[in-house]
Structure formats: C-alpha cells, structure tokens
mmCIF file of C-alpha atoms in Angstrom:
data_model
loop_
_atom_site.group_PDB
_atom_site.id
_atom_site.type_symbol
_atom_site.label_atom_id
_atom_site.label_comp_id
_atom_site.label_asym_id
_atom_site.label_seq_id
_atom_site.Cartn_x
_atom_site.Cartn_y
_atom_site.Cartn_z
ATOM 1 C CA MET C 1 -4.300 14.636 5.943
ATOM 2 C CA ASP C 2 -6.748 17.527 5.996
ATOM 3 C CA LEU C 3 -9.464 17.530 3.368
ATOM 4 C CA PRO C 4 -11.102 20.718 2.105
ATOM 5 C CA PRO C 5 -14.365 21.571 3.923
ATOM 6 C CA GLY C 6 -17.308 19.593 2.610
ATOM 7 C CA GLN C 7 -15.166 16.964 0.910
ATOM 8 C CA LEU C 8 -15.730 13.488 2.306
ATOM 9 C CA VAL C 9 -13.806 10.319 1.755
ATOM 10 C CA ARG C 10 -16.403 7.792 0.620
ATOM 11 C CA HIS C 11 -14.313 4.700 0.046
ATOM 12 C CA VAL C 12 -10.922 3.828 1.543
ATOM 13 C CA VAL C 13 -8.686 1.235 -0.137
ATOM 14 C CA VAL C 14 -5.440 0.243 1.584
ATOM 15 C CA ALA C 15 -2.638 -1.646 -0.141
ATOM 16 C CA VAL C 16 -0.240 -3.596 2.060
ATOM 17 C CA ASN C 17 3.212 -4.750 0.941
ATOM 18 C CA ASP C 18 2.973 -8.333 -0.280
ATOM 19 C CA ASP C 19 5.302 -11.208 0.680
ATOM 20 C CA LYS C 20 7.190 -11.213 -2.608
ATOM 21 C CA SER C 21 8.073 -7.527 -2.505
ATOM 22 C CA ILE C 22 9.039 -7.604 1.170
ATOM 23 C CA THR C 23 11.350 -10.552 0.571
ATOM 24 C CA THR C 24 12.888 -8.807 -2.444
ATOM 25 C CA CYS C 25 13.226 -5.350 -0.892
ATOM 26 C CA LYS C 26 13.470 -5.865 2.842
ATOM 27 C CA PHE C 27 14.428 -9.501 3.500
ATOM 28 C CA THR C 28 12.030 -12.203 4.745
ATOM 29 C CA ALA C 29 8.706 -10.973 6.144
ATOM 30 C CA MET C 30 7.949 -11.707 9.800
ATOM 31 C CA VAL C 31 4.234 -12.238 9.071
ATOM 32 C CA ASN C 32 2.525 -13.405 5.877
ATOM 33 C CA ASN C 33 0.151 -11.531 3.546
ATOM 34 C CA ASP C 34 -3.008 -12.565 5.372
ATOM 35 C CA GLU C 35 -1.560 -11.606 8.761
ATOM 36 C CA ARG C 36 -0.698 -8.118 7.451
ATOM 37 C CA ILE C 37 -3.912 -7.527 5.514
ATOM 38 C CA ALA C 38 -6.434 -8.754 8.127
ATOM 39 C CA PRO C 39 -5.805 -6.041 10.761
ATOM 40 C CA VAL C 40 -5.878 -3.292 8.131
ATOM 41 C CA GLY C 41 -9.135 -4.620 6.699
ATOM 42 C CA GLY C 42 -10.571 -4.632 10.210
ATOM 43 C CA CYS C 43 -10.060 -0.881 10.649
ATOM 44 C CA GLN C 44 -13.317 1.020 10.951
ATOM 45 C CA TYR C 45 -12.822 3.292 7.948
ATOM 46 C CA VAL C 46 -11.132 0.827 5.573
ATOM 47 C CA ASP C 47 -13.442 -0.587 2.908
ATOM 48 C CA GLU C 48 -10.918 -2.775 1.035
ATOM 49 C CA SER C 49 -7.409 -4.021 1.663
ATOM 50 C CA TYR C 50 -5.121 -6.134 -0.483
ATOM 51 C CA GLY C 51 -1.478 -7.042 -1.061
ATOM 52 C CA LEU C 52 0.568 -4.990 -3.506
ATOM 53 C CA GLY C 53 4.216 -4.821 -4.478
ATOM 54 C CA TYR C 54 6.428 -2.296 -2.690
ATOM 55 C CA ILE C 55 7.782 -0.831 -5.893
ATOM 56 C CA THR C 56 5.566 0.044 -8.839
ATOM 57 C CA ASN C 57 5.973 1.872 -12.113
ATOM 58 C CA GLU C 58 3.986 4.708 -13.664
ATOM 59 C CA LYS C 59 1.938 2.402 -15.927
ATOM 60 C CA HIS C 60 0.853 0.187 -13.028
ATOM 61 C CA LEU C 61 0.099 3.208 -10.834
ATOM 62 C CA GLN C 62 -2.135 4.679 -13.558
ATOM 63 C CA TYR C 63 -3.926 1.315 -13.837
ATOM 64 C CA LEU C 64 -4.586 1.298 -10.069
ATOM 65 C CA LEU C 65 -5.740 4.930 -10.057
ATOM 66 C CA LYS C 66 -8.261 4.163 -12.787
ATOM 67 C CA LYS C 67 -9.377 0.754 -11.445
ATOM 68 C CA TYR C 68 -10.082 2.018 -7.917
ATOM 69 C CA CYS C 69 -11.012 5.631 -8.842
ATOM 70 C CA ILE C 70 -8.266 6.854 -6.501
ATOM 71 C CA ASP C 71 -8.137 10.542 -5.625
ATOM 72 C CA TYR C 72 -5.283 10.426 -3.099
ATOM 73 C CA VAL C 73 -2.235 8.204 -2.710
ATOM 74 C CA ILE C 74 -0.490 8.218 0.653
ATOM 75 C CA HIS C 75 2.717 6.264 1.104
ATOM 76 C CA GLY C 76 4.731 5.870 4.270
ATOM 77 C CA TYR C 77 8.315 7.017 4.159
ATOM 78 C CA ASP C 78 10.526 4.239 5.378
ATOM 79 C CA LEU C 79 14.006 3.555 4.172
ATOM 80 C CA CYS C 80 13.907 0.565 1.868
ATOM 81 C CA ILE C 81 17.278 -1.075 1.642
ATOM 82 C CA PHE C 82 17.338 -3.737 -1.044
ATOM 83 C CA VAL C 83 19.117 -6.994 -0.461
ATOM 84 C CA HIS C 84 21.933 -5.521 -2.568
ATOM 85 C CA GLU C 85 22.134 -2.555 -0.108
ATOM 86 C CA MET C 86 20.620 0.137 -2.329
ATOM 87 C CA ASP C 87 17.739 2.392 -1.324
ATOM 88 C CA ALA C 88 14.579 2.010 -3.424
#
C-alpha cells in the first residue's frame, strides 16, 4: 500500500483469525490463537495484535474503527469455504 507523501503510519494494529472462526469457516486450525498472534506481534512495525473473528458485520466493524482509531483496513483475499461448502 502506498501512502500519500508526508503521511506516516503511527500505530499498526493487526487482527488475526481466532480459533473459533477458523474452526467454523475453515475447519480445525493447525495452530492455536497464541501461536498465530505471537509471530505477528513480533513484527517490527506491529504495535498490537489480537484474535478476531473471520466474519464481522457493519456494526462490529464500526466499533473496531472507532475503538482503535483505524484509518485503513486491509484484508487478505483467500477463498473461505464454510464447512457447509459455501464461500463467505
């Protein structure tokens, strides 16, 4: 992602899919929450990392945007096949 000249990112928060959502959306996780969050939190430019559900709704997203003062949301694009074989 390219930021406009002079605009710095001051605080980076990374949400990692939590165990419950992975089990619901993608089958059983190979590693647990702590094992997924620890490496992300160890990245040089990451200030906070935590577990979050894979699927959210508009109300919850607005809550997160306000709580963490989020300016940008970046989400990977991976096919999410639910246990019942439907894409998220």
